[in-house]
Amino acid sequence: MTGLLPAPGLPAVLQGSTPPGVYRLPPTDAPSDVMALAARADWKGARLRLDGVHDKTAFLARCAADLDFPDWFGHNWDALADCLTDLSWWRETGHPRGVLLLAEDWDTFRKGAPADARTAEAILGEAVDFWAGKDAPLTVLLG
């Protein structure tokens, strides 16, 4: 199970004193503030908006749209894992210090499709593990 973002919170993750992981976003942290903090720390931030998402198909479609997945994304769990462990398709200038993925309205998705949410969370966790220790780690916040 994913735990709450430990104190002192997101700044510690962005500075490297808290390890990358899949964490619950404290309800007092506003998504726009989280993204601004990530940008100031030279992390690439991405928002996955899950409002109205109640099943696997809608989740994968929202991932493709919000995260700007490449055309080869196959809209299945394996393709999600492939996209999250490649990230070369996110063509940007420069090299971020890390990648922060904020999955907003996670509880809506989890309540609507608990088995799919467990699978998605496991894939997110595997992607975090894949990027741990690399130049640009991945952290996922479930909001």
Tab-separated table of C-alpha atoms in Angstrom:
chain	number	residue	atom	x	y	z
A	1	MET	CA	0.000	0.000	0.000
A	2	THR	CA	1.145	3.489	-0.796
A	3	GLY	CA	1.938	5.684	2.162
A	4	LEU	CA	1.515	9.384	2.775
A	5	LEU	CA	4.320	11.588	1.524
A	6	PRO	CA	6.679	11.626	4.518
A	7	ALA	CA	7.717	14.831	6.298
A	8	PRO	CA	9.161	17.200	5.314
A	9	GLY	CA	7.150	16.515	2.171
A	10	LEU	CA	7.769	17.133	-1.488
A	11	PRO	CA	10.791	19.438	-1.070
A	12	ALA	CA	12.727	16.515	0.431
A	13	VAL	CA	11.877	14.295	-2.557
A	14	LEU	CA	12.924	17.001	-4.996
A	15	GLN	CA	16.197	17.586	-3.123
A	16	GLY	CA	16.946	13.860	-2.860
A	17	SER	CA	16.756	13.423	0.924
A	18	THR	CA	13.535	11.385	0.620
A	19	PRO	CA	13.785	8.528	-1.873
A	20	PRO	CA	11.612	8.477	-4.990
A	21	GLY	CA	8.428	6.482	-4.574
A	22	VAL	CA	4.696	6.292	-5.016
A	23	TYR	CA	3.202	8.473	-2.303
A	24	ARG	CA	-0.179	9.827	-1.297
A	25	LEU	CA	-0.302	13.584	-1.750
A	26	PRO	CA	-1.360	15.367	1.431
A	27	PRO	CA	-4.856	16.817	0.880
A	28	THR	CA	-3.585	20.280	1.794
A	29	ASP	CA	-1.158	20.356	-1.172
A	30	ALA	CA	-2.687	22.004	-4.241
A	31	PRO	CA	-1.753	20.440	-7.611
A	32	SER	CA	-0.696	23.785	-9.068
A	33	ASP	CA	1.621	24.389	-6.088
A	34	VAL	CA	3.105	20.906	-6.481
A	35	MET	CA	3.845	21.503	-10.166
A	36	ALA	CA	5.363	24.929	-9.454
A	37	LEU	CA	7.601	23.455	-6.749
A	38	ALA	CA	8.747	20.711	-9.139
A	39	ALA	CA	9.517	23.251	-11.870
A	40	ARG	CA	11.559	25.399	-9.477
A	41	ALA	CA	13.578	22.299	-8.533
A	42	ASP	CA	14.206	21.564	-12.256
A	43	TRP	CA	11.991	18.479	-12.271
A	44	LYS	CA	9.645	17.707	-15.143
A	45	GLY	CA	6.106	17.719	-13.808
A	46	ALA	CA	3.137	15.970	-15.395
A	47	ARG	CA	-0.485	16.014	-14.274
A	48	LEU	CA	-2.721	13.013	-14.861
A	49	ARG	CA	-6.291	14.189	-14.283
A	50	LEU	CA	-8.477	11.241	-13.317
A	51	ASP	CA	-11.770	13.035	-12.648
A	52	GLY	CA	-14.549	10.964	-14.203
A	53	VAL	CA	-12.271	7.949	-14.794
A	54	HIS	CA	-13.906	4.740	-13.551
A	55	ASP	CA	-12.303	1.923	-15.560
A	56	LYS	CA	-9.137	0.671	-17.226
A	57	THR	CA	-10.068	1.897	-20.702
A	58	ALA	CA	-10.709	5.440	-19.511
A	59	PHE	CA	-7.566	5.386	-17.339
A	60	LEU	CA	-5.336	4.370	-20.224
A	61	ALA	CA	-6.986	6.900	-22.551
A	62	ARG	CA	-6.405	9.650	-19.987
A	63	CYS	CA	-2.770	8.582	-19.586
A	64	ALA	CA	-2.305	8.810	-23.351
A	65	ALA	CA	-3.874	12.264	-23.522
A	66	ASP	CA	-2.567	13.925	-20.353
A	67	LEU	CA	0.934	12.472	-20.526
A	68	ASP	CA	1.185	12.943	-24.288
A	69	PHE	CA	2.073	9.314	-24.930
A	70	PRO	CA	3.545	8.445	-28.341
A	71	ASP	CA	1.411	7.096	-31.173
A	72	TRP	CA	2.733	3.588	-30.580
A	73	PHE	CA	1.057	3.422	-27.134
A	74	GLY	CA	-1.067	0.266	-27.273
A	75	HIS	CA	-3.699	1.191	-24.634
A	76	ASN	CA	-2.942	-1.829	-22.455
A	77	TRP	CA	-1.052	-2.416	-19.204
A	78	ASP	CA	2.129	-3.611	-20.929
A	79	ALA	CA	2.210	-0.515	-23.130
A	80	LEU	CA	1.734	1.690	-20.055
A	81	ALA	CA	4.725	0.016	-18.425
A	82	ASP	CA	6.743	0.458	-21.627
A	83	CYS	CA	5.982	4.177	-21.834
A	84	LEU	CA	6.802	4.773	-18.161
A	85	THR	CA	10.132	2.954	-18.334
A	86	ASP	CA	11.254	4.548	-21.586
A	87	LEU	CA	10.362	8.271	-21.366
A	88	SER	CA	12.476	9.042	-24.462
A	89	TRP	CA	9.211	9.999	-26.151
A	90	TRP	CA	9.065	13.029	-23.826
A	91	ARG	CA	11.262	15.136	-26.056
A	92	GLU	CA	12.337	18.240	-24.218
A	93	THR	CA	15.322	20.482	-24.269
A	94	GLY	CA	17.622	20.063	-21.329
A	95	HIS	CA	17.738	17.251	-18.824
A	96	PRO	CA	15.454	17.447	-15.779
A	97	ARG	CA	16.744	16.411	-12.368
A	98	GLY	CA	13.723	14.116	-12.050
A	99	VAL	CA	10.184	13.430	-13.187
A	100	LEU	CA	7.144	14.020	-10.985
A	101	LEU	CA	3.843	12.453	-12.011
A	102	LEU	CA	0.816	13.755	-10.138
A	103	ALA	CA	-2.253	11.508	-10.504
A	104	GLU	CA	-5.114	13.770	-9.448
A	105	ASP	CA	-8.444	12.347	-8.223
A	106	TRP	CA	-6.823	8.966	-7.650
A	107	ASP	CA	-9.488	7.996	-5.124
A	108	THR	CA	-12.206	8.482	-7.750
A	109	PHE	CA	-10.476	5.963	-9.985
A	110	ARG	CA	-9.647	3.619	-7.094
A	111	LYS	CA	-13.263	3.543	-5.906
A	112	GLY	CA	-14.668	3.098	-9.403
A	113	ALA	CA	-12.267	0.353	-10.455
A	114	PRO	CA	-10.377	-1.046	-7.466
A	115	ALA	CA	-8.724	-3.939	-9.323
A	116	ASP	CA	-7.617	-1.688	-12.176
A	117	ALA	CA	-6.306	0.900	-9.717
A	118	ARG	CA	-4.241	-1.795	-7.959
A	119	THR	CA	-2.770	-2.861	-11.299
A	120	ALA	CA	-2.045	0.738	-12.302
A	121	GLU	CA	-0.433	1.443	-8.932
A	122	ALA	CA	1.762	-1.640	-9.282
A	123	ILE	CA	2.901	-0.486	-12.736
A	124	LEU	CA	3.605	3.002	-11.402
A	125	GLY	CA	5.627	1.454	-8.575
A	126	GLU	CA	7.626	-0.670	-11.011
A	127	ALA	CA	8.382	2.439	-13.094
A	128	VAL	CA	9.557	4.286	-9.973
A	129	ASP	CA	11.809	1.328	-9.114
A	130	PHE	CA	13.166	1.279	-12.674
A	131	TRP	CA	14.175	4.965	-12.517
A	132	ALA	CA	15.514	4.858	-8.929
A	133	GLY	CA	19.219	5.571	-8.834
A	134	LYS	CA	19.270	6.994	-12.355
A	135	ASP	CA	20.096	10.600	-13.235
A	136	ALA	CA	16.417	11.584	-13.385
A	137	PRO	CA	14.331	9.517	-10.919
A	138	LEU	CA	10.554	9.207	-11.128
A	139	THR	CA	8.235	9.967	-8.231
A	140	VAL	CA	4.463	9.483	-8.371
A	141	LEU	CA	2.027	11.353	-6.167
A	142	LEU	CA	-1.515	10.021	-5.853
A	143	GLY	CA	-3.793	12.941	-5.112
